[in-house]
CSV table of N, CA and C in Angstrom, one decimal:
chain,number,residue,atom,x,y,z
A,19,MET,N,-2.7,5.9,4.3
A,19,MET,CA,-2.1,5.5,3.1
A,19,MET,C,-2.9,6.2,1.9
A,20,SER,N,-2.2,6.6,1.0
A,20,SER,CA,-2.9,7.3,-0.1
A,20,SER,C,-3.4,6.3,-1.1
A,21,ALA,N,-4.3,6.9,-1.9
A,21,ALA,CA,-5.0,6.0,-3.1
A,21,ALA,C,-3.9,5.6,-4.1
A,22,LEU,N,-3.0,6.6,-4.3
A,22,LEU,CA,-1.9,6.3,-5.3
A,22,LEU,C,-0.9,5.2,-4.8
A,23,THR,N,-0.6,5.1,-3.5
A,23,THR,CA,0.1,3.9,-3.0
A,23,THR,C,-0.6,2.6,-3.2
A,24,ILE,N,-1.9,2.7,-2.9
A,24,ILE,CA,-2.6,1.5,-2.9
A,24,ILE,C,-2.7,0.9,-4.4
A,25,ILE,N,-2.9,1.9,-5.3
A,25,ILE,CA,-3.0,1.5,-6.7
A,25,ILE,C,-1.6,1.1,-7.2
A,26,GLY,N,-0.6,1.6,-6.7
A,26,GLY,CA,0.8,1.2,-7.0
A,26,GLY,C,1.1,-0.2,-6.6
A,27,VAL,N,0.6,-0.6,-5.4
A,27,VAL,CA,0.8,-1.9,-4.8
A,27,VAL,C,0.2,-2.9,-5.6
A,28,ILE,N,-1.2,-2.5,-6.0
A,28,ILE,CA,-2.0,-3.6,-6.8
A,28,ILE,C,-1.3,-3.7,-8.1
A,29,ILE,N,-0.9,-2.6,-8.7
A,29,ILE,CA,-0.3,-2.8,-10.1
A,29,ILE,C,1.1,-3.6,-10.0
A,30,GLY,N,1.9,-3.3,-8.9
A,30,GLY,CA,3.1,-4.0,-8.7
A,30,GLY,C,2.9,-5.5,-8.5
A,31,VAL,N,1.9,-5.9,-7.6
A,31,VAL,CA,1.6,-7.3,-7.4
A,31,VAL,C,1.2,-7.9,-8.7
A,32,GLY,N,0.2,-7.1,-9.5
A,32,GLY,CA,-0.2,-7.8,-10.7
A,32,GLY,C,0.9,-8.0,-11.8
A,33,ILE,N,1.8,-7.2,-11.8
A,33,ILE,CA,3.0,-7.3,-12.7
A,33,ILE,C,3.8,-8.5,-12.2
A,34,LEU,N,4.2,-8.5,-11.0
A,34,LEU,CA,5.0,-9.7,-10.4
A,34,LEU,C,4.3,-11.0,-10.7
A,35,LEU,N,2.9,-11.1,-10.4
A,35,LEU,CA,2.2,-12.3,-10.6
A,35,LEU,C,2.3,-12.7,-12.2
A,36,TRP,N,2.1,-11.6,-13.0
A,36,TRP,CA,2.2,-11.9,-14.5
A,36,TRP,C,3.6,-12.4,-14.8
A,37,LEU,N,4.6,-12.0,-14.3
A,37,LEU,CA,6.1,-12.3,-14.6
A,37,LEU,C,6.2,-13.7,-14.2
A,38,ILE,N,5.7,-14.1,-12.9
A,38,ILE,CA,5.9,-15.4,-12.4
A,38,ILE,C,5.2,-16.4,-13.4
A,39,ASN,N,3.9,-16.0,-13.7
A,39,ASN,CA,3.2,-16.9,-14.6
A,39,ASN,C,3.7,-17.1,-15.9
A,40,ARG,N,4.3,-16.1,-16.3
A,40,ARG,CA,4.7,-16.2,-17.8
A,40,ARG,C,6.1,-16.8,-17.9
A,41,TYR,N,7.0,-16.6,-17.0
A,41,TYR,CA,8.4,-17.0,-17.1
A,41,TYR,C,8.9,-18.1,-16.3
A,42,ILE,N,8.2,-18.6,-15.3
A,42,ILE,CA,8.5,-19.7,-14.5
A,42,ILE,C,7.6,-20.9,-14.8
A,43,PRO,N,8.3,-21.9,-15.3
A,43,PRO,CA,7.5,-23.0,-15.6
A,43,PRO,C,6.9,-23.8,-14.4
A,44,MET,N,5.6,-23.9,-14.4
A,44,MET,CA,4.8,-24.6,-13.4
A,44,MET,C,3.6,-25.4,-13.9
A,45,GLN,N,3.1,-26.3,-13.3
A,45,GLN,CA,2.0,-27.0,-13.7
A,45,GLN,C,0.8,-26.0,-13.6
A,46,ARG,N,-0.2,-26.2,-14.3
A,46,ARG,CA,-1.4,-25.4,-14.4
A,46,ARG,C,-2.0,-25.3,-13.1
A,47,THR,N,-2.2,-26.4,-12.3
A,47,THR,CA,-2.9,-26.4,-11.0
A,47,THR,C,-2.1,-25.6,-10.0
A,48,ILE,N,-0.7,-25.6,-10.1
A,48,ILE,CA,0.0,-24.9,-9.1
A,48,ILE,C,-0.1,-23.5,-9.4
A,49,LYS,N,-0.1,-23.0,-10.8
A,49,LYS,CA,-0.4,-21.7,-11.0
A,49,LYS,C,-1.7,-21.1,-10.6
A,50,GLY,N,-2.7,-22.0,-10.7
A,50,GLY,CA,-4.1,-21.6,-10.3
A,50,GLY,C,-4.0,-21.4,-8.7
A,51,VAL,N,-3.4,-22.2,-8.0
A,51,VAL,CA,-3.4,-22.1,-6.5
A,51,VAL,C,-2.6,-20.8,-6.1
A,52,LEU,N,-1.5,-20.7,-6.9
A,52,LEU,CA,-0.7,-19.5,-6.5
A,52,LEU,C,-1.5,-18.2,-6.9
A,53,ASN,N,-2.2,-18.1,-8.0
A,53,ASN,CA,-2.9,-17.0,-8.3
A,53,ASN,C,-4.0,-16.7,-7.3
A,54,THR,N,-4.7,-17.8,-6.9
A,54,THR,CA,-5.8,-17.7,-5.8
A,54,THR,C,-5.2,-17.1,-4.6
A,55,VAL,N,-4.0,-17.7,-4.1
A,55,VAL,CA,-3.5,-17.3,-2.8
A,55,VAL,C,-3.1,-15.9,-2.8
A,56,VAL,N,-2.4,-15.3,-4.0
A,56,VAL,CA,-2.0,-14.0,-4.0
A,56,VAL,C,-3.2,-13.1,-4.1
A,57,VAL,N,-4.3,-13.4,-4.9
A,57,VAL,CA,-5.5,-12.6,-4.9
A,57,VAL,C,-6.1,-12.4,-3.6
A,58,ILE,N,-6.3,-13.5,-2.8
A,58,ILE,CA,-6.9,-13.5,-1.4
A,58,ILE,C,-6.0,-12.7,-0.5
A,59,ILE,N,-4.8,-12.8,-0.6
A,59,ILE,CA,-3.8,-12.1,0.3
A,59,ILE,C,-4.0,-10.5,-0.1
A,60,LEU,N,-4.1,-10.2,-1.3
A,60,LEU,CA,-4.2,-8.9,-1.8
A,60,LEU,C,-5.6,-8.2,-1.4
A,61,ILE,N,-6.6,-9.0,-1.4
A,61,ILE,CA,-7.9,-8.5,-1.0
A,61,ILE,C,-7.9,-8.3,0.5
A,62,LEU,N,-7.4,-9.3,1.4
A,62,LEU,CA,-7.3,-9.2,2.8
A,62,LEU,C,-6.5,-7.9,3.2
A,63,TRP,N,-5.3,-7.6,2.5
A,63,TRP,CA,-4.5,-6.4,2.7
A,63,TRP,C,-5.3,-5.2,2.4
A,64,LEU,N,-6.0,-5.1,1.3
A,64,LEU,CA,-6.8,-4.0,1.0
A,64,LEU,C,-7.9,-3.8,1.8
A,65,LEU,N,-8.5,-4.8,2.4
A,65,LEU,CA,-9.6,-4.7,3.4
A,65,LEU,C,-9.1,-4.1,4.7
A,66,ASN,N,-7.9,-4.5,5.0
A,66,ASN,CA,-7.1,-4.0,6.2
A,66,ASN,C,-6.8,-2.6,6.1
A,67,VAL,N,-6.2,-2.2,4.9
A,67,VAL,CA,-5.9,-0.8,4.7
A,67,VAL,C,-7.1,0.1,4.7
A,68,ILE,N,-8.1,-0.2,4.1
A,68,ILE,CA,-9.4,0.5,4.1
A,68,ILE,C,-10.0,0.7,5.5
A,69,GLY,N,-9.8,-0.5,6.4
A,69,GLY,CA,-10.3,-0.3,7.7
A,69,GLY,C,-11.5,-1.3,7.9
A,70,VAL,N,-11.7,-2.1,6.9
A,70,VAL,CA,-13.0,-2.9,7.2
A,70,VAL,C,-12.6,-4.2,8.2
A,71,LEU,N,-11.4,-4.7,8.0
A,71,LEU,CA,-11.0,-5.8,8.9
A,71,LEU,C,-10.8,-5.2,10.3
A,72,GLY,N,-10.5,-4.1,10.5
A,72,GLY,CA,-10.2,-3.6,11.9
A,72,GLY,C,-11.5,-3.5,12.7
A,73,THR,N,-12.7,-3.2,12.0
A,73,THR,CA,-14.0,-3.3,12.6
A,73,THR,C,-14.4,-4.7,12.8
A,74,LEU,N,-14.2,-5.6,11.9
A,74,LEU,CA,-14.6,-6.9,12.0
A,74,LEU,C,-13.9,-7.6,13.1
A,75,GLN,N,-12.8,-7.2,13.4
A,75,GLN,CA,-12.1,-8.0,14.5
A,75,GLN,C,-12.7,-7.7,16.0
A,76,SER,N,-13.3,-6.6,16.1
A,76,SER,CA,-13.9,-6.2,17.3
A,76,SER,C,-15.3,-6.9,17.6
A,77,ILE,N,-15.8,-7.5,16.6
A,77,ILE,CA,-17.1,-8.3,16.8
A,77,ILE,C,-16.9,-9.6,17.4
A,78,ARG,N,-17.6,-9.9,18.5
A,78,ARG,CA,-17.5,-11.3,19.2
A,78,ARG,C,-18.6,-12.1,18.7
A,79,ILE,N,-18.4,-13.4,18.5
A,79,ILE,CA,-19.5,-14.3,18.2
A,79,ILE,C,-19.7,-15.2,19.5
């Protein structure tokens, strides 16, 4: 996956999250939870694309 695609996805998710926060009325706590969940999912996706999660899954505890 190219760096341009990754940057495009990050920008797209950011714009979508901004639109949801701006135009959909929700309680402040729900917005906080939504923002946190989206950021965590985006970070996990990014780590998976880079290949960090693939190497972490092979580690046994």
